[in-house]
Tab-separated table of C-alpha atoms and ligand atoms in Angstrom:
chain	number	residue	atom	x	y	z
A	1	MET	CA	73.369	-7.848	-44.184
A	2	ALA	CA	76.069	-6.189	-42.081
A	3	PHE	CA	73.466	-4.557	-39.843
A	4	GLU	CA	71.650	-7.797	-39.025
A	5	SER	CA	70.894	-8.781	-35.450
A	6	ASP	CA	68.393	-11.225	-33.928
A	7	PHE	CA	66.049	-8.563	-32.549
A	8	ILE	CA	64.982	-4.940	-32.929
A	9	TRP	CA	63.181	-2.920	-30.260
A	10	MET	CA	60.199	-1.310	-31.934
A	11	GLU	CA	57.284	0.625	-30.528
A	12	GLY	CA	57.814	-0.726	-27.026
A	13	LYS	CA	58.448	-4.378	-27.913
A	14	ILE	CA	61.390	-6.562	-28.791
A	15	ILE	CA	60.584	-8.201	-32.116
A	16	PRO	CA	62.458	-10.370	-34.647
A	17	PHE	CA	64.759	-8.400	-36.970
A	18	LYS	CA	62.747	-9.331	-40.096
A	19	ASP	CA	59.505	-7.965	-38.622
A	20	ALA	CA	60.832	-4.438	-37.964
A	21	LYS	CA	59.068	-2.725	-40.868
A	22	LEU	CA	57.458	0.645	-41.512
A	23	HIS	CA	54.921	1.346	-44.242
A	24	PHE	CA	55.996	3.005	-47.511
A	25	LEU	CA	53.604	5.851	-46.660
A	26	THR	CA	55.488	6.919	-43.547
A	27	SER	CA	55.878	10.678	-43.901
A	28	SER	CA	59.283	10.688	-42.146
A	29	LEU	CA	60.653	8.649	-45.043
A	30	HIS	CA	59.442	11.240	-47.527
A	31	TYR	CA	60.393	14.441	-45.695
A	32	GLY	CA	63.317	13.432	-43.457
A	33	THR	CA	61.287	14.217	-40.331
A	34	ALA	CA	62.870	11.710	-37.974
A	35	VAL	CA	65.508	12.146	-35.269
A	36	PHE	CA	68.121	9.640	-34.219
A	37	GLU	CA	71.173	8.874	-32.132
A	38	GLY	CA	74.454	7.053	-32.684
A	39	ILE	CA	75.738	5.347	-29.522
A	40	ARG	CA	78.412	2.740	-28.845
A	41	SER	CA	78.988	-0.097	-26.440
A	42	TYR	CA	82.539	-1.148	-25.591
A	43	GLN	CA	84.122	-4.143	-23.950
A	44	THR	CA	85.472	-3.471	-20.443
A	45	GLU	CA	86.841	-5.685	-17.657
A	46	SER	CA	83.307	-5.816	-16.204
A	47	GLY	CA	81.632	-6.755	-19.476
A	48	PRO	CA	80.177	-4.487	-22.162
A	49	ALA	CA	79.345	-0.902	-21.206
A	50	VAL	CA	77.588	1.840	-23.150
A	51	PHE	CA	79.385	5.169	-23.339
A	52	ARG	CA	77.400	8.246	-22.236
A	53	LEU	CA	74.040	6.523	-22.801
A	54	LYS	CA	72.050	9.001	-20.659
A	55	ASP	CA	73.523	11.946	-22.572
A	56	HIS	CA	72.609	10.343	-25.893
A	57	ILE	CA	69.027	9.652	-24.796
A	58	LYS	CA	68.712	13.263	-23.618
A	59	ARG	CA	70.013	14.492	-26.992
A	60	LEU	CA	67.409	12.289	-28.707
A	61	GLU	CA	64.715	13.979	-26.624
A	62	ASP	CA	66.216	17.407	-27.413
A	63	SER	CA	66.357	16.640	-31.136
A	64	ALA	CA	62.665	15.700	-31.047
A	65	ALA	CA	61.883	18.971	-29.250
A	66	ILE	CA	63.852	20.934	-31.871
A	67	LEU	CA	61.945	19.195	-34.669
A	68	GLY	CA	58.732	19.987	-32.814
A	69	VAL	CA	57.607	16.428	-32.099
A	70	ALA	CA	58.244	16.582	-28.349
A	71	GLY	CA	56.446	14.245	-26.001
A	72	LEU	CA	57.952	10.874	-26.844
A	73	PRO	CA	55.690	7.948	-25.909
A	74	TYR	CA	58.462	6.535	-23.671
A	75	SER	CA	60.342	8.123	-20.808
A	76	ASN	CA	64.095	8.597	-21.056
A	77	ASP	CA	64.470	5.846	-18.447
A	78	GLU	CA	62.423	3.456	-20.577
A	79	LEU	CA	64.530	4.206	-23.657
A	80	TYR	CA	67.697	3.801	-21.601
A	81	ASP	CA	66.512	0.378	-20.351
A	82	ALA	CA	65.405	-0.583	-23.870
A	83	CYS	CA	68.909	0.049	-25.271
A	84	LEU	CA	70.554	-2.116	-22.605
A	85	GLU	CA	67.919	-4.851	-22.904
A	86	LEU	CA	68.328	-4.954	-26.686
A	87	ILE	CA	72.099	-5.429	-26.390
A	88	ARG	CA	71.497	-8.283	-23.935
A	89	VAL	CA	68.910	-10.146	-26.035
A	90	ASN	CA	71.123	-9.821	-29.107
A	91	LYS	CA	74.126	-11.029	-27.059
A	92	MET	CA	76.181	-8.141	-28.441
A	93	GLU	CA	79.337	-6.741	-26.876
A	94	GLU	CA	81.062	-4.063	-28.957
A	95	CYS	CA	78.151	-2.667	-30.911
A	96	TYR	CA	76.527	0.430	-32.347
A	97	ILE	CA	73.109	1.454	-31.017
A	98	ARG	CA	70.716	3.387	-33.247
A	99	PRO	CA	67.471	4.761	-31.782
A	100	LEU	CA	65.197	6.516	-34.275
A	101	VAL	CA	62.106	8.595	-33.513
A	102	TYR	CA	59.725	8.782	-36.477
A	103	ILE	CA	56.292	10.047	-37.359
A	104	LYS	CA	54.083	6.970	-37.361
A	105	GLU	CA	50.933	8.722	-38.462
A	106	GLY	CA	50.341	12.131	-40.025
A	107	GLY	CA	52.863	14.687	-41.145
A	108	TRP	CA	51.664	14.818	-44.752
A	109	ASN	CA	50.726	18.498	-44.561
A	110	LEU	CA	54.383	19.373	-43.949
A	111	SER	CA	53.794	20.001	-40.280
A	112	THR	CA	54.414	18.271	-37.008
A	113	THR	CA	51.033	19.147	-35.522
A	114	ASN	CA	48.685	16.281	-34.716
A	115	VAL	CA	51.214	13.618	-35.547
A	116	THR	CA	51.718	10.311	-33.761
A	117	ILE	CA	55.344	9.535	-33.122
A	118	ASP	CA	57.044	6.307	-32.169
A	119	VAL	CA	60.507	4.916	-31.633
A	120	GLY	CA	62.620	2.022	-32.883
A	121	ILE	CA	66.065	0.911	-31.733
A	122	ALA	CA	68.551	-1.278	-33.608
A	123	VAL	CA	71.949	-2.585	-32.557
A	124	TRP	CA	74.619	-3.946	-34.841
A	125	LYS	CA	78.048	-5.403	-34.415
A	126	TRP	CA	80.646	-2.686	-34.702
A	127	THR	CA	83.370	-2.646	-37.351
A	128	ASN	CA	85.927	0.136	-37.653
A	129	TYR	CA	84.426	3.232	-39.372
A	130	LEU	CA	87.497	4.805	-40.959
A	131	GLY	CA	89.810	1.776	-41.013
A	132	GLU	CA	92.564	0.535	-38.638
A	133	LYS	CA	95.319	2.434	-40.456
A	134	ALA	CA	93.566	5.750	-39.798
A	135	LEU	CA	94.509	5.639	-36.117
A	136	LEU	CA	98.244	5.915	-36.817
A	137	ASN	CA	98.329	7.566	-40.216
A	138	GLY	CA	95.323	9.855	-40.069
A	139	ILE	CA	92.987	10.421	-43.003
A	140	ARG	CA	92.884	12.809	-45.967
A	141	ALA	CA	90.220	15.526	-46.008
A	142	ASN	CA	89.033	18.274	-48.311
A	143	VAL	CA	86.942	21.350	-47.661
A	144	ALA	CA	83.516	20.589	-49.100
A	145	THR	CA	81.945	22.817	-51.725
A	146	TYR	CA	78.725	22.414	-49.700
A	147	PRO	CA	78.554	24.729	-46.658
A	148	ARG	CA	77.186	23.422	-43.344
A	149	HIS	CA	73.636	24.390	-42.468
A	150	HIS	CA	72.812	27.842	-41.205
A	151	PRO	CA	71.358	27.128	-37.729
A	152	ASN	CA	68.197	29.019	-38.610
A	153	ILE	CA	67.634	26.851	-41.656
A	154	MET	CA	68.190	23.305	-40.446
A	155	MET	CA	68.741	23.475	-36.658
A	156	THR	CA	72.189	21.988	-36.227
A	157	LYS	CA	71.671	21.050	-32.553
A	158	GLY	CA	69.149	18.431	-33.592
A	159	LYS	CA	70.233	15.086	-34.962
A	160	ILE	CA	67.443	15.301	-37.522
A	161	ALA	CA	67.409	12.770	-40.377
A	162	GLY	CA	66.862	15.415	-43.091
A	163	ASN	CA	69.895	17.391	-41.893
A	164	TYR	CA	72.094	14.534	-43.008
A	165	VAL	CA	71.468	15.123	-46.716
A	166	ASN	CA	73.992	17.946	-46.313
A	167	SER	CA	76.531	15.455	-44.886
A	168	VAL	CA	75.756	12.904	-47.609
A	169	LEU	CA	76.380	15.498	-50.361
A	170	ALA	CA	79.688	16.569	-48.839
A	171	LYS	CA	80.935	13.074	-48.001
A	172	SER	CA	80.030	11.702	-51.450
A	173	GLU	CA	81.902	14.571	-53.104
A	174	SER	CA	84.857	13.866	-50.831
A	175	LEU	CA	84.986	10.116	-51.511
A	176	ARG	CA	84.575	10.617	-55.271
A	177	GLY	CA	87.493	13.057	-55.138
A	178	GLY	CA	89.683	10.409	-53.468
A	179	PHE	CA	89.517	11.867	-49.938
A	180	ASP	CA	88.292	10.161	-46.783
A	181	GLU	CA	86.277	12.920	-45.097
A	182	ALA	CA	84.896	16.394	-45.786
A	183	ILE	CA	85.390	19.516	-43.681
A	184	MET	CA	82.412	21.824	-43.886
A	185	LEU	CA	82.529	25.606	-43.580
A	186	ASP	CA	79.658	27.504	-41.997
A	187	PRO	CA	77.574	29.914	-44.139
A	188	TYR	CA	79.999	32.734	-43.169
A	189	GLY	CA	83.049	30.831	-44.420
A	190	ASN	CA	84.480	29.718	-41.076
A	191	VAL	CA	85.220	26.114	-40.179
A	192	SER	CA	82.184	24.335	-38.780
A	193	GLU	CA	82.535	20.535	-38.469
A	194	CYS	CA	82.847	17.409	-40.587
A	195	THR	CA	80.039	15.269	-41.980
A	196	GLY	CA	79.752	13.197	-38.802
A	197	GLU	CA	82.494	14.586	-36.550
A	198	ASN	CA	83.542	17.749	-34.751
A	199	ILE	CA	86.941	19.245	-35.543
A	200	PHE	CA	89.958	20.361	-33.468
A	201	LEU	CA	93.351	21.877	-34.203
A	202	VAL	CA	96.543	22.108	-32.157
A	203	ARG	CA	98.940	25.033	-32.469
A	204	LYS	CA	101.894	25.737	-30.187
A	205	GLY	CA	100.535	23.318	-27.607
A	206	VAL	CA	97.081	24.939	-27.395
A	207	ILE	CA	94.000	22.955	-28.454
A	208	TYR	CA	91.248	24.789	-30.390
A	209	THR	CA	87.802	23.714	-31.487
A	210	THR	CA	84.921	25.547	-33.160
A	211	PRO	CA	82.224	27.215	-31.010
A	212	LYS	CA	78.979	25.423	-30.212
A	213	ASN	CA	76.732	27.550	-32.409
A	214	GLY	CA	76.186	25.937	-35.773
A	215	ILE	CA	77.523	22.477	-34.894
A	216	LEU	CA	76.137	19.321	-33.370
A	217	GLU	CA	77.371	19.309	-29.772
A	218	GLY	CA	79.249	16.040	-29.928
A	219	PHE	CA	79.799	13.969	-26.800
A	220	THR	CA	83.200	12.889	-28.107
A	221	ARG	CA	84.042	16.605	-28.448
A	222	ASP	CA	82.907	17.184	-24.882
A	223	THR	CA	84.846	14.134	-23.647
A	224	ILE	CA	88.039	15.296	-25.379
A	225	LEU	CA	87.612	18.871	-24.069
A	226	THR	CA	87.144	17.516	-20.530
A	227	VAL	CA	90.021	15.030	-20.687
A	228	ALA	CA	92.399	17.563	-22.318
A	229	ARG	CA	91.595	20.207	-19.661
A	230	ASP	CA	92.071	17.612	-16.912
A	231	LYS	CA	95.465	16.806	-18.421
A	232	GLY	CA	96.405	20.488	-18.125
A	233	TYR	CA	96.077	21.523	-21.767
A	234	GLU	CA	94.916	25.026	-22.606
A	235	VAL	CA	91.719	24.503	-24.598
A	236	LYS	CA	89.862	27.211	-26.527
A	237	GLU	CA	86.482	27.193	-28.245
A	238	GLU	CA	86.739	29.900	-30.895
A	239	VAL	CA	86.085	30.722	-34.536
A	240	ILE	CA	88.546	28.905	-36.826
A	241	SER	CA	89.306	29.932	-40.412
A	242	ARG	CA	90.147	27.512	-43.218
A	243	ASP	CA	93.781	28.662	-43.416
A	244	GLN	CA	94.229	28.180	-39.659
A	245	LEU	CA	93.754	24.483	-40.412
A	246	TYR	CA	96.462	24.557	-43.076
A	247	ILE	CA	99.109	25.964	-40.688
A	248	ALA	CA	98.107	23.964	-37.602
A	249	ASP	CA	100.604	21.567	-36.006
A	250	GLU	CA	97.834	18.974	-35.815
A	251	VAL	CA	94.195	18.706	-36.867
A	252	PHE	CA	91.919	15.925	-35.642
A	253	VAL	CA	88.243	15.021	-35.679
A	254	THR	CA	86.032	13.464	-32.998
A	255	GLY	CA	82.808	11.483	-33.124
A	256	THR	CA	81.143	8.373	-31.741
A	257	ALA	CA	81.842	6.467	-34.968
A	258	ALA	CA	85.290	7.893	-35.807
A	259	GLU	CA	86.431	8.339	-32.143
A	260	VAL	CA	89.609	10.504	-32.384
A	261	ILE	CA	91.307	10.560	-35.792
A	262	ALA	CA	93.995	12.871	-37.171
A	263	LEU	CA	93.693	14.653	-40.511
A	264	SER	CA	97.045	14.016	-42.192
A	265	GLU	CA	96.269	16.181	-45.195
A	266	ILE	CA	93.723	18.909	-45.990
A	267	ASP	CA	93.129	20.178	-49.540
A	268	TYR	CA	96.423	18.556	-50.692
A	269	ARG	CA	98.424	20.267	-47.902
A	270	LYS	CA	100.272	18.097	-45.412
A	271	ILE	CA	99.298	18.868	-41.812
A	272	GLY	CA	102.215	18.760	-39.354
A	273	THR	CA	104.247	15.606	-39.974
A	274	GLY	CA	101.500	14.138	-42.136
A	275	LYS	CA	100.806	11.465	-39.494
A	276	THR	CA	98.956	11.354	-36.173
A	277	GLY	CA	100.653	14.046	-34.048
A	278	PRO	CA	101.662	13.723	-30.374
A	279	VAL	CA	98.679	15.579	-28.875
A	280	CYS	CA	96.185	13.618	-30.953
A	281	ALA	CA	97.965	10.347	-30.075
A	282	GLU	CA	97.824	11.187	-26.367
A	283	LEU	CA	94.116	12.006	-26.581
A	284	GLN	CA	93.403	8.863	-28.636
A	285	GLN	CA	94.946	6.772	-25.870
A	286	ALA	CA	93.113	8.737	-23.161
A	287	TYR	CA	89.794	8.320	-25.013
A	288	SER	CA	90.411	4.599	-25.466
A	289	ASP	CA	91.088	4.262	-21.714
A	290	VAL	CA	87.881	6.155	-20.841
A	291	ILE	CA	85.562	4.157	-23.119
A	292	HIS	CA	87.084	0.824	-22.079
A	293	GLY	CA	86.637	1.602	-18.378
A	294	LYS	CA	90.345	1.967	-17.655
A	295	ASN	CA	90.189	5.435	-16.098
A	296	PRO	CA	88.254	5.552	-12.787
A	297	LYS	CA	87.904	9.327	-13.039
A	298	TYR	CA	85.339	8.909	-15.807
A	299	TYR	CA	83.518	5.738	-14.691
A	300	ASP	CA	80.265	7.729	-14.483
A	301	TRP	CA	80.140	7.912	-18.270
A	302	LEU	CA	79.777	4.123	-18.546
A	303	ASP	CA	76.567	2.144	-18.169
A	304	TYR	CA	77.182	-1.565	-17.828
A	305	VAL	CA	74.973	-3.835	-19.933
A	306	TYR	CA	74.865	-6.439	-17.154
A	307	GLN	CA	74.677	-3.957	-14.262
A	308	ASP	CA	71.828	-5.815	-12.521
A	309	GLU	CA	73.854	-9.033	-12.481
A	310	MET	CA	76.859	-7.050	-11.220
A	311	GLU	CA	74.753	-5.620	-8.367
A	312	ALA	CA	73.354	-9.068	-7.531
A	313	ASN	CA	76.847	-10.568	-7.417
A	314	LYS	CA	77.958	-7.782	-5.103
A	315	ALA	CA	75.081	-8.572	-2.723
A	316	VAL	CA	76.101	-12.214	-2.132
B	401	PMP	N1	78.731	16.436	-35.906
B	401	PMP	C1	77.869	15.720	-36.652
B	401	PMP	C2	77.213	16.370	-37.805
B	401	PMP	C3	77.594	14.382	-36.319
B	401	PMP	O1	76.715	13.666	-37.050
B	401	PMP	C4	78.244	13.794	-35.231
B	401	PMP	C5	77.978	12.337	-34.889
B	401	PMP	N2	76.898	12.211	-34.001
B	401	PMP	C6	79.147	14.577	-34.479
B	401	PMP	C7	79.357	15.898	-34.867
B	401	PMP	C8	79.847	14.014	-33.283
B	401	PMP	O2	78.944	13.791	-32.242
B	401	PMP	P1	79.211	12.642	-31.151
B	401	PMP	O3	80.598	12.862	-30.663
B	401	PMP	O4	78.180	12.858	-30.105
B	401	PMP	O5	79.074	11.349	-31.875
């Protein structure tokens, strides 16, 4: 199994992978009432480091609050420590970290009142999400026939398991149609985001991305906005129409899994040169430097897996 590791952190304990089981009658499995995170650890000169771990744990807490199951049985600090500890016991370096908050008891009356919630965390060795070639050549996308959620229907700020059925429908349609990724429009027909990424375009040297309402506020999006502004780019968060994508010089997507990847083609129309454009390439390199601890300006976004050992070594 590609996701196999030695241990899983579950309900406060580190247990063998094979023992991390939930009962068939777990209401979250039936109604999609769980919330999760997708986090990554990268190799750096000082050993593996997790990118924006505190932000991800906070978003997990926020997602739970949005779903209405606030009051996790562990503090954010405990969950933060649990993620780092789990990477250490599994002896992982570049890996994906998946915390999931689920309803352990209750929830059968389609409500989140009087439920008991708990948390599990898995880590697995990371392999490239969209393929090595995607970095240079970009990927092909289509506009999905499925619109993105209206924020008052599914709460797009929450990384809620049930929300992802919308992504699964769009991505499956896309893959069956021979594309690599789906762009989703919001219920008003404007560009929203992709199935697991936020979206950007570049026109005449200006970088645009869609506004925060109606999308998941991605940390890769925020990182790229910050880095691009720091590099002196003009960056705008504004409503984007489908045809603005078609005539853009470059379009690219951002996400923890995908990182920064150009869209070479949208709905059978070549975008720019049909390869990764210069702005996207510059931001790909900048992002790679940040996550691998090569840019001191953004060191605060990295949490080292062996930070205690690093501190101890400093002391002697
Ligand atoms: N939008 C959606 C729907 C996502 O699932 C993700 C992945 N978490 C993103 C955007 C990008 O978010 P991030 O950069 O924090 O991974």
